[in-house]
Coordinates of C-alpha atoms and ligand atoms in Angstrom, one line a residue:
X130 CA -4.8 56.6 -17.1
X131 CA -3.2 57.4 -20.4
X132 CA -4.8 56.6 -23.8
X133 CA -4.9 52.9 -24.8
X134 CA -2.1 51.6 -26.9
X135 CA -3.3 51.1 -30.5
X136 CA -2.8 47.9 -32.5
X137 CA -3.7 47.0 -36.1
X138 CA -4.2 43.3 -37.0
X139 CA -4.6 42.5 -40.7
X140 CA -6.4 39.2 -41.4
X141 CA -8.3 39.5 -38.2
X142 CA -11.5 37.7 -39.4
X143 CA -10.1 34.2 -38.9
X144 CA -7.4 32.1 -37.4
X145 CA -4.2 33.6 -36.0
X146 CA -5.3 37.1 -36.7
X147 CA -8.6 36.7 -34.8
X148 CA -6.8 35.0 -31.8
X149 CA -4.2 37.8 -31.8
X150 CA -6.7 40.6 -31.8
X151 CA -8.4 39.0 -28.8
X152 CA -5.1 38.5 -27.0
X153 CA -3.9 42.0 -27.6
X154 CA -7.3 43.4 -26.4
X155 CA -6.9 41.3 -23.3
X156 CA -3.6 43.0 -22.8
X157 CA -5.2 46.4 -22.9
X158 CA -4.7 47.4 -26.5
X159 CA -7.4 49.0 -28.6
X160 CA -7.4 46.8 -31.7
X161 CA -8.3 47.8 -35.3
X162 CA -9.4 44.6 -36.9
X163 CA -8.9 44.5 -40.7
X164 CA -9.9 41.9 -43.2
X165 CA -12.2 41.5 -46.3
X166 CA -15.1 39.9 -44.5
X167 CA -16.8 42.8 -42.8
X168 CA -19.4 40.9 -40.8
X169 CA -16.7 38.9 -39.0
X170 CA -14.5 41.8 -38.1
X171 CA -17.5 43.8 -36.9
X172 CA -18.5 41.0 -34.6
X173 CA -15.0 40.7 -33.3
X174 CA -14.6 44.4 -32.8
X175 CA -17.8 44.5 -30.8
X176 CA -16.6 41.6 -28.7
X177 CA -13.3 43.1 -27.8
X178 CA -14.1 46.8 -27.8
X179 CA -12.1 47.5 -30.9
X180 CA -12.8 48.9 -34.3
X181 CA -13.4 47.1 -37.6
X182 CA -12.2 48.3 -41.0
X183 CA -12.9 46.4 -44.2
X184 CA -9.5 46.1 -45.9
X185 CA -8.2 44.0 -48.7
X186 CA -4.4 44.3 -48.4
X187 CA -4.0 44.0 -52.1
X188 CA -6.0 47.2 -52.7
X189 CA -4.1 50.5 -52.5
X190 CA -7.4 52.3 -51.7
X191 CA -8.2 50.0 -48.8
X192 CA -4.7 50.4 -47.4
X193 CA -5.0 54.2 -47.6
X194 CA -8.3 54.0 -45.7
X195 CA -6.7 51.8 -43.1
X196 CA -4.0 54.4 -42.6
X197 CA -6.6 57.2 -42.3
X198 CA -8.4 55.2 -39.7
X199 CA -5.2 54.7 -37.7
X200 CA -4.3 58.4 -37.7
X201 CA -1.0 59.8 -36.3
X202 CA 0.1 57.1 -33.9
X203 CA 0.3 53.3 -34.0
X204 CA 2.0 51.1 -31.4
X205 CA 1.7 47.7 -33.0
X206 CA 1.1 46.5 -36.6
X207 CA 0.5 42.8 -36.9
X208 CA 0.8 42.1 -40.7
X209 CA -0.8 38.7 -40.6
X210 CA -3.1 38.6 -43.6
X211 CA -2.1 35.9 -46.0
X212 CA -2.0 32.2 -46.5
X213 CA -1.3 29.5 -49.1
X214 CA -3.3 28.5 -52.1
X215 CA -2.7 25.1 -53.7
X216 CA -0.2 22.3 -53.3
X217 CA 0.7 21.6 -57.0
X218 CA 4.2 20.8 -58.0
X219 CA 5.9 23.4 -60.2
X220 CA 5.1 21.2 -63.3
X221 CA 1.4 21.8 -62.7
X222 CA 1.5 25.2 -60.9
X223 CA -1.4 27.6 -61.3
X224 CA 0.3 30.9 -61.6
X225 CA -2.9 33.0 -61.0
X226 CA -2.8 31.4 -57.5
X227 CA 0.9 32.2 -57.1
X228 CA 0.1 35.8 -58.1
X229 CA -2.6 36.0 -55.4
X230 CA -0.2 34.6 -52.8
X231 CA 2.5 37.1 -53.7
X232 CA 0.1 40.0 -53.8
X233 CA -1.3 39.2 -50.4
X234 CA 1.6 37.8 -48.4
X235 CA 4.4 39.9 -49.9
X236 CA 3.1 43.1 -51.5
X237 CA 0.2 43.2 -49.0
X238 CA 2.6 43.1 -46.1
X239 CA 4.9 45.6 -47.6
X240 CA 2.1 48.0 -48.5
X241 CA 0.6 47.8 -45.0
X242 CA 4.0 48.6 -43.5
X243 CA 4.7 51.4 -45.9
X244 CA 1.3 53.1 -45.2
X245 CA 1.5 52.8 -41.4
X246 CA 5.2 53.5 -41.0
X247 CA 4.9 57.2 -40.2
X248 CA 2.4 56.4 -37.4
X249 CA 4.6 53.6 -36.1
X250 CA 7.6 55.9 -35.9
X251 CA 5.5 58.5 -34.1
X252 CA 4.6 56.0 -31.4
X253 CA 8.0 54.2 -31.3
X254 CA 6.0 51.1 -32.3
X255 CA 6.7 47.5 -33.4
X256 CA 6.0 45.8 -36.7
X257 CA 5.3 42.1 -36.4
X258 CA 4.8 39.9 -39.5
X259 CA 3.6 36.3 -39.6
X260 CA 6.1 34.5 -41.8
X261 CA 6.4 30.7 -41.8
X262 CA 8.8 27.8 -41.4
X263 CA 7.8 27.2 -45.0
X264 CA 10.1 30.1 -45.9
X265 CA 13.1 28.3 -44.4
X266 CA 12.9 24.8 -45.9
X267 CA 11.1 24.1 -49.2
X268 CA 8.9 21.0 -49.6
X269 CA 7.3 19.3 -52.6
X270 CA 4.2 21.2 -53.6
X271 CA 5.3 24.2 -51.7
X272 CA 7.2 26.2 -54.3
X273 CA 4.7 29.0 -54.4
X274 CA 4.0 29.3 -50.7
X275 CA 7.6 28.6 -49.6
X276 CA 8.7 31.3 -52.1
X277 CA 6.4 34.0 -50.7
X278 CA 7.3 33.3 -47.1
X279 CA 11.0 33.4 -48.0
X280 CA 10.3 36.7 -49.6
X281 CA 8.7 37.9 -46.4
X282 CA 11.9 37.0 -44.5
X283 CA 14.0 39.0 -46.9
X284 CA 11.6 41.9 -46.7
X285 CA 11.9 42.0 -42.9
X286 CA 15.7 41.7 -42.9
X287 CA 16.0 44.6 -45.4
X288 CA 13.4 46.7 -43.4
X289 CA 15.3 46.2 -40.1
X290 CA 18.5 47.5 -41.8
X291 CA 16.7 50.4 -43.4
X292 CA 15.1 51.4 -40.0
X293 CA 18.3 50.9 -38.0
X294 CA 18.3 54.5 -36.8
X295 CA 14.6 54.8 -36.4
X296 CA 12.4 54.2 -33.3
X297 CA 10.6 51.2 -34.8
X298 CA 11.1 47.5 -34.1
X299 CA 10.9 44.8 -36.8
X300 CA 9.9 41.3 -35.8
X301 CA 9.1 38.2 -37.8
X302 CA 7.2 35.3 -36.2
X303 CA 7.5 32.1 -38.1
X304 CA 5.0 29.4 -37.0
X305 CA 5.2 25.8 -38.0
X306 CA 1.9 23.8 -38.2
X307 CA -1.0 25.7 -36.7
X308 CA -4.4 24.1 -36.8
X309 CA -6.1 27.5 -37.5
X310 CA -9.7 28.1 -38.6
X311 CA -9.2 28.2 -42.3
X312 CA -5.5 27.9 -43.4
X313 CA -5.7 24.4 -44.7
X314 CA -9.3 24.9 -46.0
X315 CA -8.3 27.9 -48.1
X316 CA -5.1 26.1 -49.3
X317 CA -7.1 23.1 -50.4
X318 CA -9.9 25.1 -52.1
X319 CA -12.5 24.5 -49.5
X320 CA -12.2 20.7 -49.4
X321 CA -12.9 20.0 -45.7
X322 CA -11.9 16.3 -45.7
X323 CA -8.5 17.1 -47.3
X324 CA -8.0 20.0 -44.9
X325 CA -8.7 17.8 -41.9
X326 CA -6.2 15.2 -43.2
X327 CA -3.4 17.8 -43.1
X328 CA -3.5 17.4 -39.3
X329 CA -4.3 13.7 -39.1
X330 CA -2.3 11.8 -36.5
X331 CA -0.3 14.9 -35.4
X332 CA -0.2 15.0 -31.6
X333 CA -1.1 18.6 -30.8
X334 CA -0.4 21.0 -33.7
X335 CA -0.1 24.6 -32.5
X336 CA -3.3 26.5 -31.9
X337 CA -4.0 30.0 -33.2
X338 CA -4.1 31.1 -29.5
X339 CA -0.4 29.9 -29.2
X340 CA 0.6 32.3 -31.8
X341 CA -1.6 35.1 -30.4
X342 CA 0.3 34.6 -27.2
X343 CA 3.7 34.9 -29.0
X344 CA 2.6 38.1 -30.7
X345 CA 1.5 39.6 -27.4
X346 CA 4.9 38.7 -25.9
X347 CA 6.8 40.5 -28.7
X348 CA 4.4 43.4 -28.6
X349 CA 4.8 44.1 -24.9
X350 CA 8.6 44.0 -24.7
X351 CA 10.3 47.2 -23.5
X352 CA 11.0 49.7 -26.3
X353 CA 14.7 48.9 -26.6
X354 CA 14.1 45.1 -27.0
X355 CA 13.8 44.0 -30.7
X356 CA 12.9 40.3 -31.1
X357 CA 14.2 39.8 -34.6
X358 CA 12.7 36.4 -35.4
X359 CA 10.8 33.8 -33.5
X360 CA 10.4 30.3 -34.9
X361 CA 7.5 28.5 -33.1
X362 CA 6.7 24.9 -33.9
X363 CA 4.6 22.1 -32.3
X364 CA 6.9 19.5 -30.6
X365 CA 5.7 17.0 -33.2
X366 CA 7.2 19.0 -36.1
X367 CA 11.0 19.0 -36.5
X368 CA 10.9 20.9 -39.8
X369 CA 8.3 22.1 -42.2
X370 CA 8.3 18.7 -44.0
X371 CA 9.2 16.4 -41.0
X372 CA 6.2 15.8 -38.9
X373 CA 5.6 12.9 -36.4
X374 CA 2.2 11.3 -37.0
X375 CA 0.6 8.3 -35.2
X376 CA -2.2 6.0 -36.2
Ligands
NAP182 P1 -6.8 31.7 -41.9 O1 -7.6 31.2 -40.8 O2 -7.1 31.3 -43.3 O3 -6.8 33.3 -41.8 C1 -6.3 34.1 -42.9 C2 -6.7 35.5 -42.7 O4 -6.1 36.3 -43.7 C3 -8.2 35.7 -42.8 O5 -8.6 36.6 -41.7 C4 -8.4 36.4 -44.1 O6 -9.5 37.3 -44.0 C5 -7.1 37.2 -44.3 N1 -6.8 37.5 -45.7 C6 -6.5 36.7 -46.7 N2 -6.4 37.4 -47.8 C7 -6.6 38.7 -47.5 C8 -6.5 40.0 -48.2 N3 -6.3 40.0 -49.5 N4 -6.7 41.1 -47.5 C9 -7.0 41.1 -46.1 N5 -7.0 40.0 -45.4 C10 -6.8 38.8 -46.1 O7 -5.2 31.3 -41.7 P2 -4.1 31.5 -40.6 O8 -3.5 30.2 -40.3 O9 -4.7 32.3 -39.5 O10 -3.1 32.4 -41.3 C11 -2.6 33.7 -40.9 C12 -1.2 33.9 -41.3 O11 -0.4 32.9 -40.7 C13 -0.9 33.8 -42.8 O12 0.0 34.8 -43.2 C14 -0.3 32.4 -42.9 O13 0.4 32.3 -44.1 C15 0.5 32.3 -41.7 N6 0.9 31.0 -41.2 C16 -0.1 30.0 -41.0 C17 0.3 28.8 -40.6 C18 -0.6 27.6 -40.3 O14 -0.2 26.5 -40.2 N7 -1.9 27.9 -40.1 C19 1.7 28.5 -40.4 C20 2.6 29.5 -40.6 C21 2.2 30.8 -41.0 P3 -10.6 37.6 -45.2 O15 -10.7 36.4 -46.0 O16 -11.8 38.0 -44.4 O17 -10.0 38.8 -45.9

């Protein structure tokens, strides 16, 4: 038996990241679980036989520590940490919240990739980011979040070109509506009733496990297969802003 393949999942304390860490561990990866909430990632790491590292992706020091923890070789980076804050129209936008979204979803993803790229090259690895269908079609109240996810898409396209002669694959997974642990709760500033209403009447939104499954599919392709982009939606959602609801 050779050494286990190594994966890093950022934003592993909740939602898609947590489900992905569990799924990759089930596939035989050693998973480094990174997020800000140490207690949660330590519990997860103990459960799946992985490692936990407290890491705020907006902190250069934390990212450097993450790279130290990884060492020389990394097979899979799942740059997942992120999310939306607020639903205001541009007329009422809170730009501090926009800055946090850009820092986390765009710069945080780019910084994670930059720091771990040497180890990914060494292992002929794969970079998987979690974008969103929000980056493809804008909707009212989504200017901030749609903008950051559109930026993630551009980042990944540029990166794939830059790495065209390097042994690293670059994949973007763009989920539609996922009823994850905290996405809507964080976006709506902790208002549980409003967060629940986001999914009201929707017949089967995606689960975080659905996306974990998709990540595992991409991560376990043969080395010559680069899945550029995967758009994954629930059947009830034809576009980011067109959702079938009943009741
Ligand atoms: P979630 O349950 O709120 O999880 C978000 C994760 O990101 C948490 O683990 C959080 O951990 C982490 N995070 C946030 N800021 C961070 C920071 N500065 N540094 C490190 N970690 C940070 O939401 P989710 O639905 O799983 O979202 C995961 C990703 O999927 C996000 O990029 C989101 O935009 C994307 N996405 C979600 C949906 C959806 O409908 N749910 C659809 C498309 C795309 P800590 O708070 O512990 O740091």
